[in-house]
Amino acid sequence: MICEVKGTKEIAQLFNGWQETMITSCLQGMMGRLYADSKQHPKSVMAMLGDFCFYAGAPNRELVAYKPNGCEREFMIMTALLPEWFELIESVYRERAKKVSRYAFKKEPDIFDRDKLSALTAAIGADYRLKMIDRELFECCGKQEWSRDLVAQYTDFEQYQRIGLGVVALKDGQPVAGASSYSSYRGGIEIEIDTKAEYRRQGLAAACGAKLILECKKRGLYPSWDAQNLWSVALAKKLGYRFDHEYTAYEISGY
């Protein structure tokens, strides 16, 4: 029987070798949830945070098929270290499972060039200005589809203010691009970057990302990056990240 569990040492050991900050958030009890096949002696575990599921331990079909009570999401991204989990994902979700590649970057706290990042923030056009996300901008981002993921994983502004961090590019007082914490853990954040469709390819994503990294460095936080596509890979490299490896994930529709 699948049950919710806490981030015990035993659970953490099942995730050994996986440098994924969203798993860390779940293990720390900061954000997300952990589920396993047993509370007393877990052999299979799932970390769930936002649109992501991470599987570890012995491949378990029941865990792959499990949807927690109250979960209203219709889309999920699933991944694992062992390919046997992929076989189960394909078997359970069939045509609803789209196999994709994602791109991981090295976790290197001292790799960033402050002067280069500052230059990227200064290169923003005269019609735009950067502003840290406050209560008003938090609520504004949450109401628009293009920007919702900048703040969506936080229950309210109070939680975001306490453990989250973000910046937006404003035009005529309205956000048109942003970089924010998709999730938080003790010691850092996982970065989310979004730009309103008609404002793309103007350097706004780079400016927002650079500003957010600089703010993280001021606060002693690590700004972790995971890329969904090659555009995101190119942006990450521009900001100073170094590529680590490509990995397999599944986008589940109708979850």
CSV table of C-alpha atoms in Angstrom, one decimal:
chain,number,residue,atom,x,y,z
A,1,MET,CA,0.0,0.0,0.0
A,2,ILE,CA,1.3,3.4,-1.0
A,3,CYS,CA,1.6,5.9,1.9
A,4,GLU,CA,3.0,9.4,2.5
A,5,VAL,CA,6.4,9.3,4.4
A,6,LYS,CA,8.8,11.8,5.9
A,7,GLY,CA,12.4,12.4,4.8
A,8,THR,CA,14.1,9.9,7.0
A,9,LYS,CA,17.6,8.7,6.6
A,10,GLU,CA,16.3,5.5,5.1
A,11,ILE,CA,14.3,7.4,2.5
A,12,ALA,CA,17.2,9.7,1.7
A,13,GLN,CA,19.5,6.7,1.1
A,14,LEU,CA,17.2,5.5,-1.7
A,15,PHE,CA,17.9,8.8,-3.5
A,16,ASN,CA,21.7,8.5,-3.1
A,17,GLY,CA,23.6,9.7,-6.1
A,18,TRP,CA,20.9,12.1,-7.3
A,19,GLN,CA,21.7,15.8,-7.3
A,20,GLU,CA,18.2,17.1,-7.7
A,21,THR,CA,17.2,20.1,-5.5
A,22,MET,CA,13.4,19.3,-5.7
A,23,ILE,CA,14.2,16.0,-4.1
A,24,THR,CA,16.1,17.9,-1.4
A,25,SER,CA,13.1,20.1,-0.9
A,26,CYS,CA,11.0,17.1,-0.2
A,27,LEU,CA,13.5,15.4,2.0
A,28,GLN,CA,13.9,18.5,4.1
A,29,GLY,CA,10.1,18.9,4.4
A,30,MET,CA,10.3,22.4,2.9
A,31,MET,CA,8.1,21.7,-0.1
A,32,GLY,CA,6.6,18.8,-1.9
A,33,ARG,CA,5.7,15.3,-0.7
A,34,LEU,CA,7.3,11.9,-0.4
A,35,TYR,CA,5.4,8.6,-1.0
A,36,ALA,CA,6.7,5.1,-0.5
A,37,ASP,CA,5.6,1.4,-0.5
A,38,SER,CA,6.0,1.2,3.3
A,39,LYS,CA,6.5,3.5,6.3
A,40,GLN,CA,8.6,1.0,8.2
A,41,HIS,CA,10.8,-0.6,5.6
A,42,PRO,CA,10.5,1.4,2.3
A,43,LYS,CA,12.1,-0.1,-0.8
A,44,SER,CA,10.4,2.2,-3.4
A,45,VAL,CA,9.9,5.9,-3.1
A,46,MET,CA,8.5,8.9,-5.1
A,47,ALA,CA,9.3,12.6,-4.5
A,48,MET,CA,6.5,14.8,-5.9
A,49,LEU,CA,6.8,18.6,-6.2
A,50,GLY,CA,4.8,20.7,-8.5
A,51,ASP,CA,4.8,19.1,-12.0
A,52,PHE,CA,7.6,16.7,-11.1
A,53,CYS,CA,7.8,13.1,-9.9
A,54,PHE,CA,11.1,11.5,-9.1
A,55,TYR,CA,11.3,7.7,-8.5
A,56,ALA,CA,14.0,5.8,-6.7
A,57,GLY,CA,14.6,2.4,-5.2
A,58,ALA,CA,13.1,-0.8,-6.5
A,59,PRO,CA,10.8,-0.2,-9.5
A,60,ASN,CA,7.2,-0.4,-8.3
A,61,ARG,CA,4.2,-0.3,-10.7
A,62,GLU,CA,1.8,0.6,-7.9
A,63,LEU,CA,3.8,3.7,-7.0
A,64,VAL,CA,4.1,4.8,-10.7
A,65,ALA,CA,0.3,4.5,-11.0
A,66,TYR,CA,-0.4,6.3,-7.7
A,67,LYS,CA,-2.1,9.7,-7.7
A,68,PRO,CA,-2.4,11.3,-4.2
A,69,ASN,CA,-5.8,12.3,-3.0
A,70,GLY,CA,-6.4,15.9,-3.7
A,71,CYS,CA,-3.9,16.1,-6.6
A,72,GLU,CA,-5.7,18.0,-9.3
A,73,ARG,CA,-2.9,18.1,-11.8
A,74,GLU,CA,-3.5,16.9,-15.3
A,75,PHE,CA,0.2,17.1,-16.4
A,76,MET,CA,3.2,15.5,-14.8
A,77,ILE,CA,6.9,15.1,-15.6
A,78,MET,CA,8.3,11.7,-14.4
A,79,THR,CA,11.9,10.6,-14.2
A,80,ALA,CA,14.2,8.1,-12.5
A,81,LEU,CA,17.8,6.9,-12.4
A,82,LEU,CA,17.0,3.3,-13.2
A,83,PRO,CA,15.6,2.5,-16.7
A,84,GLU,CA,13.3,-0.2,-15.2
A,85,TRP,CA,11.2,2.7,-13.9
A,86,PHE,CA,10.8,4.0,-17.5
A,87,GLU,CA,9.4,0.6,-18.6
A,88,LEU,CA,6.8,0.9,-15.9
A,89,ILE,CA,5.9,4.5,-16.8
A,90,GLU,CA,5.4,3.5,-20.4
A,91,SER,CA,3.3,0.5,-19.4
A,92,VAL,CA,1.1,2.4,-17.0
A,93,TYR,CA,0.5,5.6,-19.1
A,94,ARG,CA,1.0,4.2,-22.6
A,95,GLU,CA,0.1,6.9,-25.2
A,96,ARG,CA,-0.2,9.5,-22.5
A,97,ALA,CA,3.5,9.2,-21.8
A,98,LYS,CA,5.8,11.3,-24.1
A,99,LYS,CA,9.5,10.4,-23.8
A,100,VAL,CA,11.7,13.6,-23.7
A,101,SER,CA,15.2,14.6,-23.0
A,102,ARG,CA,16.1,17.1,-20.3
A,103,TYR,CA,19.4,18.6,-19.4
A,104,ALA,CA,21.2,18.8,-16.1
A,105,PHE,CA,23.9,21.3,-15.1
A,106,LYS,CA,26.7,21.1,-12.7
A,107,LYS,CA,26.2,22.4,-9.1
A,108,GLU,CA,29.1,24.8,-8.9
A,109,PRO,CA,28.5,27.7,-6.4
A,110,ASP,CA,31.6,29.7,-7.3
A,111,ILE,CA,31.3,29.4,-11.1
A,112,PHE,CA,29.4,32.7,-11.7
A,113,ASP,CA,31.1,35.8,-13.1
A,114,ARG,CA,29.5,38.8,-11.3
A,115,ASP,CA,30.7,41.4,-13.8
A,116,LYS,CA,29.2,39.4,-16.7
A,117,LEU,CA,25.9,38.9,-14.9
A,118,SER,CA,25.8,42.6,-14.0
A,119,ALA,CA,26.4,43.5,-17.7
A,120,LEU,CA,23.4,41.3,-18.7
A,121,THR,CA,21.1,43.0,-16.3
A,122,ALA,CA,22.3,46.4,-17.5
A,123,ALA,CA,21.7,45.4,-21.2
A,124,ILE,CA,17.9,45.5,-20.7
A,125,GLY,CA,16.1,47.9,-23.0
A,126,ALA,CA,15.2,51.4,-21.9
A,127,ASP,CA,11.5,50.5,-22.0
A,128,TYR,CA,12.0,47.9,-19.3
A,129,ARG,CA,13.0,47.8,-15.7
A,130,LEU,CA,13.8,44.9,-13.3
A,131,LYS,CA,12.0,44.6,-10.0
A,132,MET,CA,12.0,42.0,-7.3
A,133,ILE,CA,8.7,40.2,-6.8
A,134,ASP,CA,6.7,41.8,-4.0
A,135,ARG,CA,3.2,41.0,-2.9
A,136,GLU,CA,1.5,42.8,-5.8
A,137,LEU,CA,3.7,41.2,-8.4
A,138,PHE,CA,3.3,37.8,-6.7
A,139,GLU,CA,-0.4,38.0,-7.1
A,140,CYS,CA,-0.2,39.4,-10.6
A,141,CYS,CA,2.1,36.6,-11.8
A,142,GLY,CA,-0.2,34.0,-10.3
A,143,LYS,CA,-3.2,35.3,-12.3
A,144,GLN,CA,-1.6,35.0,-15.7
A,145,GLU,CA,-1.0,31.7,-17.5
A,146,TRP,CA,2.5,32.6,-18.9
A,147,SER,CA,3.8,33.6,-15.5
A,148,ARG,CA,2.0,31.3,-13.1
A,149,ASP,CA,4.9,28.9,-12.7
A,150,LEU,CA,7.0,31.7,-11.3
A,151,VAL,CA,5.0,31.5,-8.1
A,152,ALA,CA,2.6,28.6,-8.3
A,153,GLN,CA,4.3,26.2,-5.9
A,154,TYR,CA,4.0,28.6,-2.9
A,155,THR,CA,0.8,28.5,-0.9
A,156,ASP,CA,0.8,32.3,-0.4
A,157,PHE,CA,3.0,35.4,-0.5
A,158,GLU,CA,4.0,34.9,3.1
A,159,GLN,CA,5.6,31.6,2.2
A,160,TYR,CA,7.2,33.0,-0.9
A,161,GLN,CA,8.6,35.9,1.0
A,162,ARG,CA,10.0,33.6,3.6
A,163,ILE,CA,11.7,31.0,1.4
A,164,GLY,CA,11.3,32.1,-2.3
A,165,LEU,CA,12.9,34.8,-4.4
A,166,GLY,CA,12.2,36.3,-7.8
A,167,VAL,CA,12.5,39.2,-10.2
A,168,VAL,CA,10.4,40.4,-13.2
A,169,ALA,CA,11.0,42.7,-16.1
A,170,LEU,CA,8.3,45.4,-16.2
A,171,LYS,CA,7.0,47.3,-19.2
A,172,ASP,CA,4.5,50.0,-18.6
A,173,GLY,CA,4.3,48.7,-15.0
A,174,GLN,CA,3.3,45.2,-16.1
A,175,PRO,CA,5.5,42.0,-15.9
A,176,VAL,CA,6.5,40.6,-19.3
A,177,ALA,CA,9.3,38.3,-18.2
A,178,GLY,CA,10.6,36.8,-15.0
A,179,ALA,CA,13.0,34.6,-13.2
A,180,SER,CA,11.9,33.1,-9.9
A,181,SER,CA,12.2,30.1,-7.5
A,182,TYR,CA,10.1,27.2,-8.8
A,183,SER,CA,10.9,25.6,-5.5
A,184,SER,CA,13.1,26.2,-2.5
A,185,TYR,CA,15.3,24.1,-0.2
A,186,ARG,CA,17.6,25.0,2.7
A,187,GLY,CA,20.6,26.5,0.9
A,188,GLY,CA,19.1,27.4,-2.5
A,189,ILE,CA,16.3,27.5,-5.1
A,190,GLU,CA,15.4,25.8,-8.4
A,191,ILE,CA,15.1,28.5,-11.0
A,192,GLU,CA,12.1,29.0,-13.3
A,193,ILE,CA,12.3,31.5,-16.2
A,194,ASP,CA,9.3,32.6,-18.3
A,195,THR,CA,8.7,35.3,-20.9
A,196,LYS,CA,5.4,36.4,-22.3
A,197,ALA,CA,5.3,35.2,-26.0
A,198,GLU,CA,5.4,38.6,-27.7
A,199,TYR,CA,8.4,39.8,-25.6
A,200,ARG,CA,10.8,36.9,-26.3
A,201,ARG,CA,14.2,37.2,-28.0
A,202,GLN,CA,14.9,40.6,-26.5
A,203,GLY,CA,17.3,39.6,-23.7
A,204,LEU,CA,14.7,39.8,-21.0
A,205,ALA,CA,15.1,36.2,-19.8
A,206,ALA,CA,18.9,36.6,-19.6
A,207,ALA,CA,18.5,39.9,-17.7
A,208,CYS,CA,16.1,38.4,-15.2
A,209,GLY,CA,18.1,35.2,-14.8
A,210,ALA,CA,21.3,37.2,-14.2
A,211,LYS,CA,19.6,39.5,-11.6
A,212,LEU,CA,18.2,36.5,-9.8
A,213,ILE,CA,21.6,34.7,-9.6
A,214,LEU,CA,23.2,37.9,-8.3
A,215,GLU,CA,20.5,38.2,-5.6
A,216,CYS,CA,21.0,34.5,-4.7
A,217,LYS,CA,24.7,35.1,-4.2
A,218,LYS,CA,24.0,38.0,-1.9
A,219,ARG,CA,21.9,35.8,0.3
A,220,GLY,CA,24.2,32.7,0.3
A,221,LEU,CA,21.7,30.7,-1.8
A,222,TYR,CA,22.6,28.4,-4.7
A,223,PRO,CA,20.5,29.0,-7.9
A,224,SER,CA,20.1,25.5,-9.4
A,225,TRP,CA,19.2,25.1,-13.1
A,226,ASP,CA,17.6,22.2,-15.0
A,227,ALA,CA,16.8,22.7,-18.7
A,228,GLN,CA,13.7,21.6,-20.5
A,229,ASN,CA,15.0,22.3,-24.0
A,230,LEU,CA,18.0,23.4,-26.0
A,231,TRP,CA,17.0,27.1,-25.7
A,232,SER,CA,17.2,26.8,-22.0
A,233,VAL,CA,20.6,25.0,-22.3
A,234,ALA,CA,21.9,28.0,-24.3
A,235,LEU,CA,20.6,30.5,-21.8
A,236,ALA,CA,22.1,28.6,-18.9
A,237,LYS,CA,25.5,28.6,-20.6
A,238,LYS,CA,25.2,32.3,-21.2
A,239,LEU,CA,24.6,32.9,-17.5
A,240,GLY,CA,27.7,30.8,-16.6
A,241,TYR,CA,26.4,27.3,-15.9
A,242,ARG,CA,28.3,24.3,-17.2
A,243,PHE,CA,26.5,21.4,-18.8
A,244,ASP,CA,26.5,18.1,-16.9
A,245,HIS,CA,24.4,15.5,-18.7
A,246,GLU,CA,21.3,14.7,-20.7
A,247,TYR,CA,18.6,12.5,-19.1
A,248,THR,CA,15.3,10.9,-19.9
A,249,ALA,CA,12.0,12.0,-18.6
A,250,TYR,CA,8.3,11.4,-19.5
A,251,GLU,CA,5.7,14.1,-19.9
A,252,ILE,CA,2.4,12.6,-18.8
A,253,SER,CA,-0.8,14.1,-20.1
A,254,GLY,CA,-4.1,13.4,-18.5
A,255,TYR,CA,-2.4,12.5,-15.3
